Backbone as a chain_set.jsonl record, in Angstrom:
{"seq": "PVTSISYCAFRNCTSLVQITLPDGVTSIDPSAFARCAGITFIAPAGSAAQAFARANAESGFQWRAPQ", "coords": {"N": [[0.826, -1.207, 0.0], [0.312, 2.323, -0.514], [2.076, 4.615, 1.388], [3.288, 7.031, 1.525], [3.775, 10.17, -0.185], [6.036, 11.133, -2.446], [8.859, 13.383, -3.106], [8.223, 15.737, -5.563], [6.358, 14.089, -6.844], [3.922, 14.572, -8.144], [4.527, 16.749, -9.659], [3.972, 19.58, -11.689], [1.509, 18.659, -12.595], [-0.837, 19.952, -13.892], [-3.426, 19.499, -14.7], [-4.581, 18.053, -12.736], [-7.151, 18.023, -10.492], [-8.455, 16.934, -8.367], [-7.85, 14.598, -5.79], [-7.949, 11.478, -4.205], [-6.957, 10.271, -1.166], [-5.989, 7.618, 0.921], [-6.299, 6.962, 4.478], [-4.017, 5.694, 5.208], [-1.877, 6.979, 4.032], [0.658, 8.599, 5.33], [2.579, 10.504, 5.105], [3.496, 13.344, 3.268], [5.545, 14.791, 1.015], [6.805, 18.126, 1.125], [7.213, 19.181, -1.434], [5.777, 17.588, -3.122], [3.564, 18.201, -4.706], [4.447, 20.226, -6.389], [4.227, 23.195, -8.317], [1.565, 22.887, -8.858], [-1.899, 23.689, -8.563], [-4.915, 24.521, -6.845], [-5.932, 21.997, -6.106], [-8.16, 19.597, -4.784], [-8.095, 17.722, -1.938], [-9.24, 14.642, -1.004], [-9.821, 13.042, 1.849], [-9.611, 11.303, 5.023], [-10.552, 12.994, 8.087], [-8.054, 14.493, 10.069], [-5.952, 13.388, 8.74], [-2.785, 13.059, 6.926], [-3.097, 14.22, 4.458], [-5.107, 16.118, 4.883], [-3.767, 17.877, 6.63], [-1.685, 18.687, 4.937], [-3.081, 19.999, 2.852], [-4.235, 22.117, 4.266], [-1.923, 23.443, 5.17], [-0.951, 24.361, 2.803], [-2.765, 26.081, 1.691], [-2.569, 28.556, 0.452], [-1.85, 27.978, -2.112], [-4.158, 27.266, -3.208], [-5.024, 24.798, -2.478], [-7.34, 22.474, -1.169], [-9.232, 20.704, 1.321], [-11.359, 17.906, 1.734], [-13.663, 15.808, 3.376], [-14.21, 12.294, 2.79], [-17.23, 11.014, 1.338]], "CA": [[0.0, 0.0, 0.0], [1.001, 3.607, -0.539], [2.095, 5.254, 2.702], [3.842, 8.369, 1.415], [3.835, 10.81, -1.498], [7.419, 11.605, -2.426], [9.333, 14.617, -3.721], [7.824, 16.038, -6.944], [5.593, 12.967, -7.4], [2.878, 15.094, -9.025], [4.999, 18.05, -10.138], [3.44, 20.083, -12.966], [0.253, 18.001, -12.987], [-1.765, 21.073, -13.872], [-4.807, 19.047, -14.949], [-5.064, 17.367, -11.535], [-8.017, 18.918, -9.716], [-8.952, 16.225, -7.186], [-7.157, 13.344, -5.512], [-8.417, 10.785, -3.012], [-5.856, 9.589, -0.496], [-6.446, 6.872, 2.094], [-5.739, 7.312, 5.78], [-2.71, 5.056, 5.298], [-0.841, 7.907, 3.586], [1.033, 9.306, 6.553], [3.612, 11.486, 4.819], [3.464, 13.993, 1.961], [6.687, 15.688, 0.897], [6.371, 19.492, 0.848], [7.293, 19.47, -2.867], [5.098, 16.526, -3.869], [2.621, 18.78, -5.668], [5.055, 21.473, -6.854], [3.679, 23.8, -9.527], [0.16, 22.516, -8.998], [-2.749, 24.638, -7.836], [-6.346, 24.269, -6.836], [-6.275, 20.581, -5.933], [-8.954, 19.213, -3.622], [-7.674, 16.446, -1.359], [-10.316, 13.93, -0.33], [-9.144, 12.157, 2.801], [-10.213, 11.362, 6.352], [-10.168, 14.054, 9.024], [-6.866, 14.174, 10.84], [-4.971, 12.709, 7.891], [-1.673, 13.838, 6.392], [-3.62, 15.002, 3.336], [-5.799, 17.28, 5.443], [-2.737, 18.782, 7.13], [-0.972, 19.227, 3.779], [-3.962, 20.955, 2.181], [-4.348, 23.32, 5.109], [-0.63, 24.124, 5.207], [-0.687, 24.897, 1.477], [-3.998, 26.717, 1.224], [-2.25, 29.692, -0.418], [-1.768, 27.445, -3.473], [-5.5, 26.899, -3.617], [-5.33, 23.426, -2.076], [-8.459, 22.342, -0.255], [-9.454, 19.364, 1.852], [-12.761, 17.509, 1.924], [-13.819, 14.443, 3.894], [-14.929, 11.41, 1.877], [-18.662, 10.862, 1.643]], "C": [[0.866, 1.265, 0.0], [0.917, 4.244, 0.845], [2.664, 6.666, 2.652], [3.777, 8.848, -0.033], [5.176, 11.529, -1.528], [7.639, 12.902, -3.206], [8.939, 14.691, -5.201], [7.016, 14.926, -7.614], [4.532, 13.43, -8.395], [3.249, 16.47, -9.574], [4.435, 18.363, -11.522], [2.194, 19.364, -13.451], [-0.868, 19.042, -12.941], [-3.211, 20.67, -14.14], [-5.398, 18.304, -13.749], [-5.883, 18.338, -10.696], [-8.526, 18.273, -8.429], [-8.186, 14.927, -7.027], [-7.688, 12.77, -4.2], [-7.249, 9.995, -2.43], [-6.384, 8.865, 0.735], [-5.748, 7.337, 3.362], [-4.334, 6.737, 5.951], [-1.574, 5.92, 4.788], [-0.515, 8.803, 4.777], [2.068, 10.395, 6.33], [3.464, 12.02, 3.403], [4.611, 14.991, 1.928], [6.204, 17.099, 0.553], [6.377, 19.862, -0.635], [6.56, 18.45, -3.724], [4.17, 17.063, -4.96], [3.127, 20.129, -6.17], [4.462, 21.898, -8.192], [2.285, 23.304, -9.871], [-0.65, 23.549, -8.214], [-4.189, 24.167, -7.886], [-6.761, 22.817, -6.689], [-7.125, 20.413, -4.678], [-8.508, 17.82, -3.19], [-8.864, 15.843, -0.628], [-9.653, 12.871, 0.539], [-9.811, 12.293, 4.158], [-9.712, 12.557, 7.176], [-8.967, 13.592, 9.833], [-5.757, 13.523, 10.034], [-3.848, 13.651, 7.468], [-2.147, 14.715, 5.238], [-4.36, 16.245, 3.822], [-4.776, 18.312, 5.916], [-1.991, 19.45, 5.977], [-1.815, 20.29, 3.079], [-4.086, 22.247, 2.977], [-3.052, 24.117, 5.123], [-0.307, 24.808, 3.875], [-1.916, 25.566, 0.859], [-3.72, 27.89, 0.293], [-2.073, 29.266, -1.874], [-3.134, 26.99, -3.985], [-5.874, 25.47, -3.261], [-6.459, 23.433, -1.037], [-8.543, 20.902, 0.223], [-10.959, 19.135, 1.997], [-12.796, 16.077, 2.429], [-14.542, 13.584, 2.862], [-16.38, 11.254, 2.298], [-19.021, 9.418, 1.862]], "O": [[2.007, 1.255, 0.462], [-0.168, 4.396, 1.405], [2.543, 7.419, 3.619], [3.73, 8.053, -0.971], [5.421, 12.43, -0.726], [6.74, 13.428, -3.861], [9.285, 13.81, -5.988], [6.999, 14.839, -8.842], [4.274, 12.746, -9.386], [2.37, 17.262, -9.914], [4.426, 17.51, -12.41], [1.859, 19.46, -14.632], [-1.73, 19.009, -12.063], [-4.129, 21.431, -13.833], [-6.582, 17.965, -13.748], [-5.367, 19.358, -10.241], [-8.973, 18.965, -7.514], [-7.905, 14.237, -8.007], [-7.853, 13.489, -3.214], [-6.637, 9.167, -3.106], [-7.148, 9.44, 1.511], [-4.728, 8.024, 3.308], [-3.55, 7.243, 6.755], [-0.412, 5.633, 5.078], [-1.314, 9.651, 5.173], [2.404, 11.131, 7.258], [3.324, 11.251, 2.452], [4.645, 15.93, 2.724], [5.276, 17.246, -0.242], [5.637, 20.752, -1.054], [6.713, 18.455, -4.946], [4.016, 16.443, -6.012], [2.346, 21.062, -6.356], [4.227, 21.076, -9.078], [1.881, 23.303, -11.034], [-0.129, 24.199, -7.309], [-4.621, 23.51, -8.832], [-7.854, 22.449, -7.118], [-6.844, 21.013, -3.641], [-8.54, 16.869, -3.971], [-9.43, 16.469, 0.268], [-9.017, 11.939, 0.046], [-10.498, 13.28, 4.42], [-8.602, 13.051, 6.979], [-8.884, 12.43, 10.232], [-4.726, 13.147, 10.591], [-3.942, 14.868, 7.626], [-1.654, 15.829, 5.06], [-4.24, 17.312, 3.22], [-4.916, 19.499, 5.624], [-1.698, 20.645, 6.034], [-1.312, 21.365, 2.752], [-4.045, 23.341, 2.413], [-3.085, 25.347, 5.089], [0.512, 25.725, 3.826], [-2.067, 25.6, -0.363], [-4.542, 28.195, -0.571], [-2.138, 30.103, -2.774], [-3.243, 26.402, -5.061], [-6.919, 24.976, -3.687], [-6.51, 24.288, -0.154], [-7.989, 19.996, -0.399], [-11.718, 20.044, 2.334], [-12.038, 15.23, 1.956], [-15.398, 14.087, 2.133], [-16.709, 11.353, 3.48], [-20.181, 9.103, 2.128]]}, "num_chains": 1, "name": "protein.A"}
């Protein structure tokens, strides 16, 4: 299973607008989504994805809980 998103893993993925990450992802490199903007992260509350989206809100990143 995927537990981390590494350095520049999604760099320049300008068409990426939404990504669903499981609770098992516990680490996201600060540069994993370099040169991306406006991505909505769908992940459980308290997850690494939620923390990443909040820490990078100035890039238009958002977090939403799965339905």
